[in-house]
PDB file of C-alpha atoms in Angstrom:
ATOM      1  CA  MET L 623      92.520 256.010 188.284  1.00 49.00           C
ATOM      2  CA  ARG L 624      94.395 255.755 191.555  1.00 50.00           C
ATOM      3  CA  ASN L 625      97.445 254.171 189.841  1.00 50.00           C
ATOM      4  CA  GLN L 626      97.507 257.045 187.345  1.00 53.00           C
ATOM      5  CA  ARG L 627      97.712 259.619 190.136  1.00 55.00           C
ATOM      6  CA  ALA L 628     100.481 257.678 191.830  1.00 47.00           C
ATOM      7  CA  GLY L 629     102.337 257.527 188.506  1.00 46.00           C
ATOM      8  CA  VAL L 630     101.974 261.269 188.049  1.00 47.00           C
ATOM      9  CA  ARG L 631     103.340 261.885 191.558  1.00 50.00           C
ATOM     10  CA  VAL L 632     106.308 259.600 190.904  1.00 44.00           C
ATOM     11  CA  ALA L 633     106.984 261.303 187.551  1.00 50.00           C
ATOM     12  CA  TRP L 634     106.804 264.775 189.150  1.00 50.00           C
ATOM     13  CA  HIS L 635     109.131 263.628 191.934  1.00 51.00           C
ATOM     14  CA  MET L 636     111.599 262.238 189.348  1.00 55.00           C
ATOM     15  CA  GLU L 637     111.559 265.514 187.408  1.00 66.00           C
ATOM     16  CA  ARG L 638     112.347 267.402 190.604  1.00 67.00           C
ATOM     17  CA  GLU L 639     115.257 265.053 191.363  1.00 69.00           C
ATOM     18  CA  TRP L 640     116.638 265.592 187.878  1.00 71.00           C
ATOM     19  CA  LEU L 641     116.340 269.337 188.338  1.00 73.00           C
ATOM     20  CA  PHE L 642     118.207 269.209 191.671  1.00 78.00           C
ATOM     21  CA  SER L 643     121.033 267.284 190.029  1.00 79.00           C
ATOM     22  CA  LEU L 644     121.707 270.350 187.889  1.00 84.00           C
ATOM     23  CA  ILE L 645     122.949 272.238 190.968  1.00 87.00           C
ATOM     24  CA  PRO L 646     126.108 270.168 191.607  1.00 90.00           C
ATOM     25  CA  LEU L 647     126.634 269.812 187.858  1.00 91.00           C
ATOM     26  CA  THR L 648     126.548 273.597 187.397  1.00 92.00           C
ATOM     27  CA  ILE L 649     128.842 274.165 190.379  1.00 93.00           C
ATOM     28  CA  GLY L 650     131.235 271.550 189.020  1.00 94.00           C
ATOM     29  CA  LEU L 651     131.300 273.063 185.539  1.00 95.00           C
ATOM     30  CA  VAL L 652     131.893 276.584 186.891  1.00 95.00           C
ATOM     31  CA  PHE L 653     134.724 275.411 189.174  1.00 95.00           C
ATOM     32  CA  LEU L 654     136.222 273.363 186.342  1.00 95.00           C
ATOM     33  CA  GLY L 655     136.060 276.340 183.978  1.00 94.00           C
ATOM     34  CA  VAL L 656     137.676 278.727 186.464  1.00 92.00           C
ATOM     35  CA  GLY L 657     140.427 276.234 187.312  1.00 93.00           C
ATOM     36  CA  VAL L 658     141.231 275.298 183.719  1.00 94.00           C
ATOM     37  CA  HIS L 659     141.249 278.970 182.710  1.00 91.00           C
ATOM     38  CA  GLY L 660     143.751 279.763 185.491  1.00 88.00           C
ATOM     39  CA  LEU L 661     145.991 276.814 184.594  1.00 90.00           C
ATOM     40  CA  ARG L 662     145.961 277.691 180.882  1.00 90.00           C
ATOM     41  CA  ARG L 663     146.751 281.308 181.705  1.00 87.00           C
ATOM     42  CA  ALA L 664     149.696 280.262 183.899  1.00 87.00           C
ATOM     43  CA  SER L 665     150.949 277.880 181.223  1.00 88.00           C
ATOM     44  CA  ALA L 666     150.796 280.578 178.530  1.00 87.00           C
ATOM     45  CA  LEU L 667     152.739 282.959 180.794  1.00 89.00           C
ATOM     46  CA  ARG L 668     155.379 280.298 181.428  1.00 89.00           C
ATOM     47  CA  ARG L 669     155.801 279.732 177.675  1.00 90.00           C
ATOM     48  CA  GLY L 670     155.562 283.257 176.280  1.00 89.00           C
ATOM     49  CA  GLY L 671     155.814 285.603 179.232  1.00 92.00           C
ATOM     50  CA  VAL L 672     158.518 288.152 179.879  1.00 94.00           C
ATOM     51  CA  ASP L 673     160.115 288.817 183.270  1.00 94.00           C
ATOM     52  CA  ALA L 674     160.387 292.372 184.548  1.00 95.00           C
ATOM     53  CA  GLU L 675     161.501 294.058 187.725  1.00 96.00           C
ATOM     54  CA  ALA L 676     158.539 295.687 189.459  1.00 96.00           C
ATOM     55  CA  TRP L 677     157.630 297.477 192.674  1.00 96.00           C
ATOM     56  CA  ILE L 678     154.577 297.136 194.861  1.00 95.00           C
ATOM     57  CA  VAL L 679     153.059 300.618 194.784  1.00 96.00           C
ATOM     58  CA  ARG L 680     149.951 299.993 196.930  1.00 93.00           C
ATOM     59  CA  HIS L 681     147.423 297.364 197.943  1.00 92.00           C
ATOM     60  CA  GLU L 682     143.819 297.204 196.847  1.00 90.00           C
ATOM     61  CA  SER L 683     141.785 295.944 199.776  1.00 87.00           C
ATOM     62  CA  ARG L 684     138.547 294.102 199.061  1.00 83.00           C
ATOM     63  CA  ARG L 685     136.135 292.987 201.714  1.00 80.00           C
ATOM     64  CA  ASP L 686     134.492 289.585 201.389  1.00 70.00           C
ATOM     65  CA  HIS L 687     130.717 290.029 200.907  1.00 67.00           C
ATOM     66  CA  ASP L 688     129.851 287.090 203.157  1.00 66.00           C
ATOM     67  CA  GLY L 689     131.088 288.838 206.285  1.00 65.00           C
ATOM     68  CA  GLY L 690     134.530 287.314 205.960  1.00 71.00           C
ATOM     69  CA  GLY L 691     137.839 289.087 206.082  1.00 81.00           C
ATOM     70  CA  THR L 692     139.507 291.693 203.971  1.00 86.00           C
ATOM     71  CA  PHE L 693     141.813 290.580 201.177  1.00 88.00           C
ATOM     72  CA  HIS L 694     144.779 292.658 200.049  1.00 89.00           C
ATOM     73  CA  HIS L 695     145.794 292.548 196.388  1.00 92.00           C
ATOM     74  CA  PRO L 696     149.236 294.026 195.707  1.00 93.00           C
ATOM     75  CA  VAL L 697     149.455 296.487 192.817  1.00 95.00           C
ATOM     76  CA  ALA L 698     152.688 296.019 190.877  1.00 96.00           C
ATOM     77  CA  ALA L 699     154.215 298.695 188.651  1.00 97.00           C
ATOM     78  CA  TRP L 700     156.819 298.046 185.959  1.00 97.00           C
ATOM     79  CA  THR L 701     157.958 299.201 182.544  1.00 96.00           C
ATOM     80  CA  ALA L 702     157.238 296.803 179.669  1.00 94.00           C
ATOM     81  CA  GLN L 703     159.756 296.009 176.936  1.00 92.00           C
ATOM     82  CA  ASP L 704     158.133 298.545 174.612  1.00 92.00           C
ATOM     83  CA  GLY L 705     158.493 301.312 177.239  1.00 93.00           C
ATOM     84  CA  THR L 706     154.860 301.283 178.355  1.00 93.00           C
ATOM     85  CA  ARG L 707     154.332 301.904 182.064  1.00 96.00           C
ATOM     86  CA  CYS L 708     152.205 299.142 183.574  1.00 96.00           C
ATOM     87  CA  GLU L 709     150.426 299.158 186.915  1.00 96.00           C
ATOM     88  CA  TYR L 710     148.013 296.346 187.720  1.00 95.00           C
ATOM     89  CA  SER L 711     146.504 294.603 190.711  1.00 93.00           C
ATOM     90  CA  SER L 712     147.159 290.909 191.312  1.00 91.00           C
ATOM     91  CA  ARG L 713     144.155 288.638 190.867  1.00 85.00           C
ATOM     92  CA  PHE L 714     145.089 286.902 194.132  1.00 84.00           C
ATOM     93  CA  GLY L 715     144.469 288.484 197.493  1.00 84.00           C
ATOM     94  CA  ARG L 716     145.554 287.478 200.973  1.00 84.00           C
ATOM     95  CA  SER L 717     144.373 288.462 204.410  1.00 82.00           C
ATOM     96  CA  LYS L 718     147.908 289.366 205.513  1.00 80.00           C
ATOM     97  CA  VAL L 719     150.742 290.897 203.541  1.00 79.00           C
ATOM     98  CA  GLY L 720     154.282 290.058 204.536  1.00 75.00           C
ATOM     99  CA  SER L 721     157.144 292.544 204.357  1.00 76.00           C
ATOM    100  CA  SER L 722     158.405 291.009 201.106  1.00 79.00           C
ATOM    101  CA  PHE L 723     155.193 292.212 199.406  1.00 89.00           C
ATOM    102  CA  GLY L 724     154.685 295.477 201.298  1.00 87.00           C
ATOM    103  CA  VAL L 725     154.504 298.858 199.597  1.00 91.00           C
ATOM    104  CA  GLY L 726     157.883 299.673 198.071  1.00 92.00           C
ATOM    105  CA  ALA L 727     159.020 296.048 197.852  1.00 93.00           C
ATOM    106  CA  ARG L 728     160.902 295.056 194.711  1.00 95.00           C
ATOM    107  CA  VAL L 729     159.402 291.972 193.037  1.00 95.00           C
ATOM    108  CA  THR L 730     159.632 290.095 189.761  1.00 94.00           C
ATOM    109  CA  VAL L 731     156.582 289.920 187.526  1.00 95.00           C
ATOM    110  CA  ARG L 732     156.045 287.697 184.521  1.00 95.00           C
ATOM    111  CA  TYR L 733     153.708 289.323 182.038  1.00 95.00           C
ATOM    112  CA  ASP L 734     152.227 288.749 178.597  1.00 93.00           C
ATOM    113  CA  PRO L 735     153.837 291.289 176.215  1.00 93.00           C
ATOM    114  CA  GLU L 736     150.641 291.308 174.122  1.00 91.00           C
ATOM    115  CA  ASN L 737     148.445 291.988 177.160  1.00 91.00           C
ATOM    116  CA  PRO L 738     150.410 293.163 180.233  1.00 92.00           C
ATOM    117  CA  GLN L 739     147.282 292.908 182.420  1.00 91.00           C
ATOM    118  CA  ARG L 740     147.940 289.174 182.352  1.00 91.00           C
ATOM    119  CA  PHE L 741     150.760 288.847 184.820  1.00 93.00           C
ATOM    120  CA  THR L 742     151.914 287.018 187.911  1.00 91.00           C
ATOM    121  CA  ILE L 743     153.959 288.199 190.836  1.00 91.00           C
ATOM    122  CA  GLU L 744     156.591 285.611 191.648  1.00 89.00           C
ATOM    123  CA  GLY L 745     156.126 284.286 195.154  1.00 83.00           C
ATOM    124  CA  TRP L 746     152.632 285.800 195.514  1.00 80.00           C
ATOM    125  CA  ASP L 747     150.444 284.126 192.896  1.00 75.00           C
ATOM    126  CA  VAL L 748     149.674 280.512 193.701  1.00 73.00           C
ATOM    127  CA  LYS L 749     149.135 277.625 191.323  1.00 79.00           C
ATOM    128  CA  TRP L 750     147.516 275.359 193.920  1.00 82.00           C
ATOM    129  CA  LEU L 751     144.315 277.419 193.916  1.00 84.00           C
ATOM    130  CA  ASP L 752     143.764 276.792 190.189  1.00 87.00           C
ATOM    131  CA  LEU L 753     144.563 273.111 190.763  1.00 90.00           C
ATOM    132  CA  LEU L 754     142.066 272.988 193.633  1.00 92.00           C
ATOM    133  CA  PHE L 755     139.301 274.543 191.503  1.00 92.00           C
ATOM    134  CA  THR L 756     140.071 272.145 188.649  1.00 94.00           C
ATOM    135  CA  GLY L 757     140.058 269.107 190.945  1.00 95.00           C
ATOM    136  CA  LEU L 758     136.842 270.076 192.732  1.00 94.00           C
ATOM    137  CA  GLY L 759     135.160 270.950 189.449  1.00 95.00           C
ATOM    138  CA  ALA L 760     136.170 267.667 187.845  1.00 95.00           C
ATOM    139  CA  THR L 761     134.989 265.724 190.898  1.00 94.00           C
ATOM    140  CA  PHE L 762     131.588 267.444 191.054  1.00 93.00           C
ATOM    141  CA  THR L 763     131.070 267.152 187.299  1.00 94.00           C
ATOM    142  CA  ALA L 764     132.163 263.518 186.982  1.00 94.00           C
ATOM    143  CA  GLY L 765     130.262 262.496 190.108  1.00 92.00           C
ATOM    144  CA  THR L 766     127.034 264.144 188.989  1.00 90.00           C
ATOM    145  CA  VAL L 767     127.281 262.772 185.453  1.00 90.00           C
ATOM    146  CA  THR L 768     127.942 259.284 186.860  1.00 91.00           C
ATOM    147  CA  VAL L 769     124.906 259.460 189.152  1.00 85.00           C
ATOM    148  CA  LEU L 770     122.742 260.739 186.279  1.00 84.00           C
ATOM    149  CA  LEU L 771     123.901 257.938 183.983  1.00 86.00           C
ATOM    150  CA  VAL L 772     123.256 255.279 186.627  1.00 84.00           C
ATOM    151  CA  ARG L 773     119.768 256.691 187.248  1.00 79.00           C
ATOM    152  CA  LEU L 774     119.065 256.790 183.518  1.00 78.00           C
ATOM    153  CA  LEU L 775     120.175 253.207 183.018  1.00 81.00           C
ATOM    154  CA  THR L 776     118.146 251.914 185.994  1.00 79.00           C
ATOM    155  CA  LEU L 777     114.816 253.577 185.117  1.00 69.00           C
TER     156      LEU L 777
END
């Protein structure tokens, strides 16, 4: 009877460990998804995007919810090839905006003619952030899966 109770405690403890392993796996998969999405988006813009002259018309300021700083996202305005006026905020924000991206600055944007909301501002948008998310996501995911496989094989 006593061995049964000990077995139940060990089994419950093992289930809890398995459940906790889902946390880094989930974080890894989310990071990997965000990073791969950003890299694919950038690649599609490089292949099929169109360059246009644009102006920074304002900045959208967003405060970090964790008590951090304020991030400024430049809003670029341009006219698409079909004559449509476009005005969209960059997906990347920075805590400080240099004079080359201040209001009124002339910049080059590369946009998707099918969906102009998908665009990058040359010199502002950064590829390294998508690479960082992809690398961290792959590391978390591969590491967690490796640990889970080792634990499964050694039970």
